[in-house]
Coordinates of C-alpha atoms in Angstrom, one line a residue:
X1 CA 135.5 55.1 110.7
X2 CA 134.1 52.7 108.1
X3 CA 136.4 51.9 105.5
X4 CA 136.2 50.5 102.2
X5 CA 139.4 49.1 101.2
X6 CA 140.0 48.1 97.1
X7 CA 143.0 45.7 96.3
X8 CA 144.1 46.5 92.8
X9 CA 145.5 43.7 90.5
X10 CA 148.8 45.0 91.6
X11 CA 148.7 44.7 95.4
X12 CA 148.1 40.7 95.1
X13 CA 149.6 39.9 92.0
X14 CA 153.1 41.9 91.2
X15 CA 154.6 42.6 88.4
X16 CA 156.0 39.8 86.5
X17 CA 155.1 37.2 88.5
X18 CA 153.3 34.1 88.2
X19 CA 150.0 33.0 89.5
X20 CA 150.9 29.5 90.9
X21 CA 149.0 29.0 94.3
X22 CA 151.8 30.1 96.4
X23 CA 153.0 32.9 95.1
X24 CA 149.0 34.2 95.4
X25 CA 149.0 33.0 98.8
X26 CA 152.0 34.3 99.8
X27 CA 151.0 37.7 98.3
X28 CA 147.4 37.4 100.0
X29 CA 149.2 37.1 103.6
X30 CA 151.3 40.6 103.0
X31 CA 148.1 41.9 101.8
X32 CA 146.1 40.5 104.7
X33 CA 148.8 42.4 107.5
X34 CA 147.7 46.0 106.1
X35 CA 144.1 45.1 106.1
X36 CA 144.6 43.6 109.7
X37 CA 146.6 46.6 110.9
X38 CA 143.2 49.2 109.7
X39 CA 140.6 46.9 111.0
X40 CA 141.7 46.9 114.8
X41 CA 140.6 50.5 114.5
X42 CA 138.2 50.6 112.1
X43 CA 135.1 48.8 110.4
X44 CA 136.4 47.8 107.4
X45 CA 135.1 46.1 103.9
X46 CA 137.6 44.7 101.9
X47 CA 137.5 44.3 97.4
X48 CA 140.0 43.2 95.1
X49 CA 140.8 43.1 91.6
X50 CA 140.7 39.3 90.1
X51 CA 141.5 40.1 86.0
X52 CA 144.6 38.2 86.0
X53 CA 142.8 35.2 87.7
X54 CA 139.5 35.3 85.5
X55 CA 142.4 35.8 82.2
X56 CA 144.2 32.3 83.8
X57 CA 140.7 30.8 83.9
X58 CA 139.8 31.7 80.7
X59 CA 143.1 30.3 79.1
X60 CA 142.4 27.1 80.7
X61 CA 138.8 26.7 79.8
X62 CA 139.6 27.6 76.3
X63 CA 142.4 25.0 75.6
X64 CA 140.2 22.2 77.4
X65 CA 138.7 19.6 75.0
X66 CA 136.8 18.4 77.6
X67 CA 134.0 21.1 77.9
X68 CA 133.1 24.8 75.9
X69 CA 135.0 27.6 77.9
X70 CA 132.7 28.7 80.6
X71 CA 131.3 32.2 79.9
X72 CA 132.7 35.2 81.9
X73 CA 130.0 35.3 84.5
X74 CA 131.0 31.8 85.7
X75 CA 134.5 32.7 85.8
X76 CA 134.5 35.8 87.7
X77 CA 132.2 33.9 90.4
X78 CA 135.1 31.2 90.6
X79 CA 138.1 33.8 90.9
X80 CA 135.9 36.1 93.3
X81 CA 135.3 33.0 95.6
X82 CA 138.9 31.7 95.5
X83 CA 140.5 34.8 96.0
X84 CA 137.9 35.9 98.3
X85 CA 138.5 32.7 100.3
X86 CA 142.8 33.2 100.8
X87 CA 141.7 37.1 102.2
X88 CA 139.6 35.6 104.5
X89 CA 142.0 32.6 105.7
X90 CA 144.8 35.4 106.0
X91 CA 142.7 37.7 107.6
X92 CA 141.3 35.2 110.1
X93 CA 144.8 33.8 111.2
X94 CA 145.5 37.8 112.3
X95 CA 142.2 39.1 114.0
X96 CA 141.0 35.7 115.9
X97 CA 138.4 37.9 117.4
X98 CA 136.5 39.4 114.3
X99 CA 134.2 37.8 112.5
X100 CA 134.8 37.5 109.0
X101 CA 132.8 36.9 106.1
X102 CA 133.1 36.4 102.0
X103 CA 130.2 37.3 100.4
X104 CA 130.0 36.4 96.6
X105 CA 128.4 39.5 95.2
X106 CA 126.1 39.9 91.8
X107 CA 126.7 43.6 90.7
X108 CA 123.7 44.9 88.1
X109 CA 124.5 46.2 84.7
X110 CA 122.2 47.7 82.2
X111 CA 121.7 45.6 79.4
X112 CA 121.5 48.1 76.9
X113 CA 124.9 50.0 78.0
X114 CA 126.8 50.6 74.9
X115 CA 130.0 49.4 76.2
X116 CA 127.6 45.8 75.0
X117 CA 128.1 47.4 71.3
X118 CA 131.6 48.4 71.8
X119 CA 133.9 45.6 73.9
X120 CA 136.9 47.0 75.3
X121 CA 137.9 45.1 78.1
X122 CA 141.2 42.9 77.1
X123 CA 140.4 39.7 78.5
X124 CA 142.8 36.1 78.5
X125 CA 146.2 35.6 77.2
X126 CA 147.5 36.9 73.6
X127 CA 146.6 34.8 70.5
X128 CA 148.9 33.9 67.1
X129 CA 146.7 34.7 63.9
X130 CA 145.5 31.1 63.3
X131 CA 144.5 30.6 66.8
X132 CA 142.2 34.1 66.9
X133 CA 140.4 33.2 63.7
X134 CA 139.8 29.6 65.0
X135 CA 138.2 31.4 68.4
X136 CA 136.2 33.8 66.0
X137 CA 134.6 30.7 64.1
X138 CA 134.0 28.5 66.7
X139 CA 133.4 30.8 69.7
X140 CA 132.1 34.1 68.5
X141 CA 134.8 36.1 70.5
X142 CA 135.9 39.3 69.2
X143 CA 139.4 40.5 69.2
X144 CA 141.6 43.0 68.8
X145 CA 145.5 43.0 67.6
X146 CA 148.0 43.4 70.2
X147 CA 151.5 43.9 68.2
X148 CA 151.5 40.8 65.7
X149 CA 149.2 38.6 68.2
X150 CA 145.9 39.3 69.2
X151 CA 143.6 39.8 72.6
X152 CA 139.6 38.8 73.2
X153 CA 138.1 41.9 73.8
X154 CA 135.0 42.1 76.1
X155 CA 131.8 44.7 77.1
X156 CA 133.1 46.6 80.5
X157 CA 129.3 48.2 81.8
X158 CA 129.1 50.4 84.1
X159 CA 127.7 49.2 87.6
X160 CA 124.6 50.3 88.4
X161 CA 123.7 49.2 92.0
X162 CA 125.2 45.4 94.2
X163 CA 122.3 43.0 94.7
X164 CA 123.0 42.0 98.2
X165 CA 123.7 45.4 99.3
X166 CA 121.1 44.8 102.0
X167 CA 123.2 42.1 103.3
X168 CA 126.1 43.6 103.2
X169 CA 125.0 46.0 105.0
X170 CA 123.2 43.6 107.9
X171 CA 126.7 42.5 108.1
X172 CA 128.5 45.2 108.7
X173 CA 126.3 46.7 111.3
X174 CA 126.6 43.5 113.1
X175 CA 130.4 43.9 113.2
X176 CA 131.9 41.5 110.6
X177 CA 134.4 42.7 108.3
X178 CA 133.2 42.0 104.5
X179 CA 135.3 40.5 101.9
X180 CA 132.7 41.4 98.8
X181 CA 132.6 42.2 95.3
X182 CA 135.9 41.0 94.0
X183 CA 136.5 42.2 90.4
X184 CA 133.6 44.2 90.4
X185 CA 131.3 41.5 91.0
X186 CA 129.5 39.1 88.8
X187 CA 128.2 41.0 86.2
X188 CA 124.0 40.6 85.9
X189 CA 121.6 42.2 84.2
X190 CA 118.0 42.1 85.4
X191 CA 114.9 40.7 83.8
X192 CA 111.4 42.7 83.6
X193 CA 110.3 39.9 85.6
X194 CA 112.8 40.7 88.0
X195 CA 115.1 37.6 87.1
X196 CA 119.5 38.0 87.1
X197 CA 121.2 36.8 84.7
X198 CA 124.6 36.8 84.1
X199 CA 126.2 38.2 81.0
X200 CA 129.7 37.9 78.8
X201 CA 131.3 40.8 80.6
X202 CA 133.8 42.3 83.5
X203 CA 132.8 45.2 85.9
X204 CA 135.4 47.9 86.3
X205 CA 136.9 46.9 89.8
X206 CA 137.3 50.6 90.8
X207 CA 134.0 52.0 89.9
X208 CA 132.2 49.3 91.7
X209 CA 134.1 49.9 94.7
X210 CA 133.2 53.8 94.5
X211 CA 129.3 52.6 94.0
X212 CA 129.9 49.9 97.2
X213 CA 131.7 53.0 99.1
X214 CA 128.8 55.4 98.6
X215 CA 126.1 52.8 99.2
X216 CA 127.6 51.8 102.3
X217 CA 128.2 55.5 103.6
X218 CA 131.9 54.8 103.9
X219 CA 133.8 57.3 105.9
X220 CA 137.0 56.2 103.3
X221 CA 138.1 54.7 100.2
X222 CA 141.1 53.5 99.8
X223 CA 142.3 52.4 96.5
X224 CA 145.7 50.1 96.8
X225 CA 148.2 49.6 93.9
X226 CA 152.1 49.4 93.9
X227 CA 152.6 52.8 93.0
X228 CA 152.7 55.6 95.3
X229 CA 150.3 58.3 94.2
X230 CA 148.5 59.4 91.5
X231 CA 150.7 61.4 89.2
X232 CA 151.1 64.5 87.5
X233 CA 152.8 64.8 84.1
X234 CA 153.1 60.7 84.4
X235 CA 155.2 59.3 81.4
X236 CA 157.6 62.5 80.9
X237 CA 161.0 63.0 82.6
X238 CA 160.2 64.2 85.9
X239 CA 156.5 63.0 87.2
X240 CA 155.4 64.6 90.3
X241 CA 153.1 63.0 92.9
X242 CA 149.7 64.7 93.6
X243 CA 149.5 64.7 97.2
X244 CA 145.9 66.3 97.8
X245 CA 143.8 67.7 94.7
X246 CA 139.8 68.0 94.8
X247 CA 137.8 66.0 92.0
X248 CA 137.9 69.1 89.7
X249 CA 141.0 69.4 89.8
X250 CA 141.9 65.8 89.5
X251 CA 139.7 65.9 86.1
X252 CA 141.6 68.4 84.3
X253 CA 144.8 66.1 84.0
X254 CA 145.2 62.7 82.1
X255 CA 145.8 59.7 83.1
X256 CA 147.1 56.1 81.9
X257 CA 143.4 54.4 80.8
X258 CA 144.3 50.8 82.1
X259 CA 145.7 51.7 85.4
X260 CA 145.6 55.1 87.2
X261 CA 142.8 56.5 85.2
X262 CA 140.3 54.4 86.5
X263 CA 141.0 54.9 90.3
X264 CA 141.3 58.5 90.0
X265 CA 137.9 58.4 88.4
X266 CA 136.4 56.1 91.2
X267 CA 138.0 58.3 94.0
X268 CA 136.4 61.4 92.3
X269 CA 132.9 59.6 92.4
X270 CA 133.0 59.1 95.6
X271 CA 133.7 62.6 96.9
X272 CA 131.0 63.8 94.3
X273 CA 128.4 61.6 95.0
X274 CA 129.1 62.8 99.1
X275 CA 131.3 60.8 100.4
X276 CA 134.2 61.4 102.7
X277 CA 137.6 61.4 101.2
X278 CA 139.5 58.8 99.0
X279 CA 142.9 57.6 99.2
X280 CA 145.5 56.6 96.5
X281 CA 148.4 55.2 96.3
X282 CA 150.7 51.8 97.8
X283 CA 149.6 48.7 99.4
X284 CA 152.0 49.4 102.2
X285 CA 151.1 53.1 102.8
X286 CA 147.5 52.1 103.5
X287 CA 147.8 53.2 106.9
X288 CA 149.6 56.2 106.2
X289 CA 147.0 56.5 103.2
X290 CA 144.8 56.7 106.0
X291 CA 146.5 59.5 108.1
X292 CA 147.2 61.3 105.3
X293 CA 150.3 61.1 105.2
X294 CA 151.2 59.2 101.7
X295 CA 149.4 58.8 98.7
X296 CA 147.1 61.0 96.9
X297 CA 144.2 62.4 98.9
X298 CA 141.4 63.3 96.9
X299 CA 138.0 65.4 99.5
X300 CA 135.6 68.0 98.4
X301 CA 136.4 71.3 98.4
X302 CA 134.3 71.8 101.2
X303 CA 135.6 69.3 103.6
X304 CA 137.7 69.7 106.4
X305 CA 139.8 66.5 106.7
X306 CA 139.8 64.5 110.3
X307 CA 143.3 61.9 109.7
X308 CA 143.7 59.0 111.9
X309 CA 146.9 57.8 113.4
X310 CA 148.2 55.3 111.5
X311 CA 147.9 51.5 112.3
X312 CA 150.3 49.2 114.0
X313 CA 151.3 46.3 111.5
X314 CA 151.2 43.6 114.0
X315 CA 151.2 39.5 113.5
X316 CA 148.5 37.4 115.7

């Protein structure tokens, strides 16, 4: 089976943690056993989420008197390559024999989305009063209040298509496993003249791995948190997992907007848009994801599932 795996921000960064280098790293190499366990079977492609990276970047940048804080694009390249680069280190030290490859990836965005008029995206750490108007003046940001502190607010586009799909694609077929389009991708819009250029902006994380999952004709998509499934009557007393729902179904029930919502949408695209099923739920359970066994399950209504055993987590 091909597989397209997404790390959520969750799965390498837990909750209430910090993002020194070690505890990343550390974090990474759990990560990296999962991913390890499904490759030995499978042809895999591997994202991940980087919006707590891109937000440490950002902080950085902006309380440096050295140099202007770099815009978006810039920072998302950085995090996508450094994260990219501890997945494939982790990943390396377990299957000796595969070849492995990080591939920064530039994912197009229409430059007349509206989500360009209406930022949404929280971006960075929060702000006192003083400090937001002082970023306002001199930098242009817009922001939004957050309790009695405030957040810089940013477009989130939809992606469009990956500009070295082909190559991802020449990779796969040759056999490597693909460490691509971390936090979306860099987001680019495209010139008449044909040029990219990077804008002020994120790409959701989960809809760009349901567009990478479709393009690629992925078997799977599995999309990896620290929760265990998507859930029904979330918030309320007694939640109840979803174990297997079709995208119809799925869309008739709400979810939280900055977490679930946005997976359960991605693993509905895919199943629309043809693809085979899509997989919810726990960084550990990805296997189990896989055999359909744990998680949420989302297929067309037409499909007749074909689970895999689950993987051996094994070191070496």
């Amino acid at each position: 089976m091909k597989i397209v795996i997404s790390l959520g921000g969750n799965a390498l960064h837990r909750r209430g943690q910090r993002l020194d280098a070690h505890i990343q790293r550390e974090n990474v190499a759990h990560a990296a056993e999962i991913i390890a366990a499904i490759a030995r079977q499978h042809k895999v492609v591997v994202t991940y989420e980087n919006r707590a990276q891109v937000a440490l970047l950002a902080q950085q940048g902006e309380s440096s008197a050295l140099v202007e804080p770099y815009p978006l694009d810039l920072l998302d390249a950085e995090s996508e390559g450094m994260i990219g680069y501890l997945i494939e280190q982790e990943l390396r030290n377990r299957l000796p024999q595969h070849q492995i490859v990080t591939l920064l990836t530039q994912t197009v965005v229409n430059a007349d989305d509206p989500a360009f008029e209406r930022p949404s995206a929280q971006v960075g750490p929060a702000y006192s009063d003083d400090r937001a108007q002082w970023l306002k003046k001199e930098h242009g940001w817009q922001l939004v209040a957050d309790g009695r502190q405030w957040r810089r607010i940013v477009p989130a586009p939809e992606p469009q298509r990956i500009l070295e799909l082909r190559t991802i694609r020449l990779l796969v077929a040759a056999g490597a496993l693909v460490i691509c389009a971390g936090g979306g991708g860099i987001p680019v819009v495209i010139s008449d003249s044909g040029a990219a250029r990077g804008v002020d902006a994120v790409v959701d994380k989960d809809l760009a791995a349901a567009l990478l999952a479709r393009e690629l004709a992925a078997d799977a998509l599995l999309l990896l948190t620290d929760v265990e499934a998507a859930m029904r009557d979330w918030g309320t007393a007694r939640p109840q997992p979803i174990r297997e729902a079709i995208p119809d179904e799925l869309r008739q029930w709400r979810f939280a907007t900055e977490s679930m919502g946005p997976k359960v949408d991605a693993a509905c695209r895919f199943v629309e848009a043809g693809g085979g099923f899509a997989g919810i739920g726990r960084l550990e359970d990805g296997a189990a994801i896989l055999a359909g066994l744990r998680g949420t399950i989302v297929r067309d209504a037409r499909t007749s599932l074909d689970f895999v055993e689950p993987a051996k987590t094994r070191a070496g």
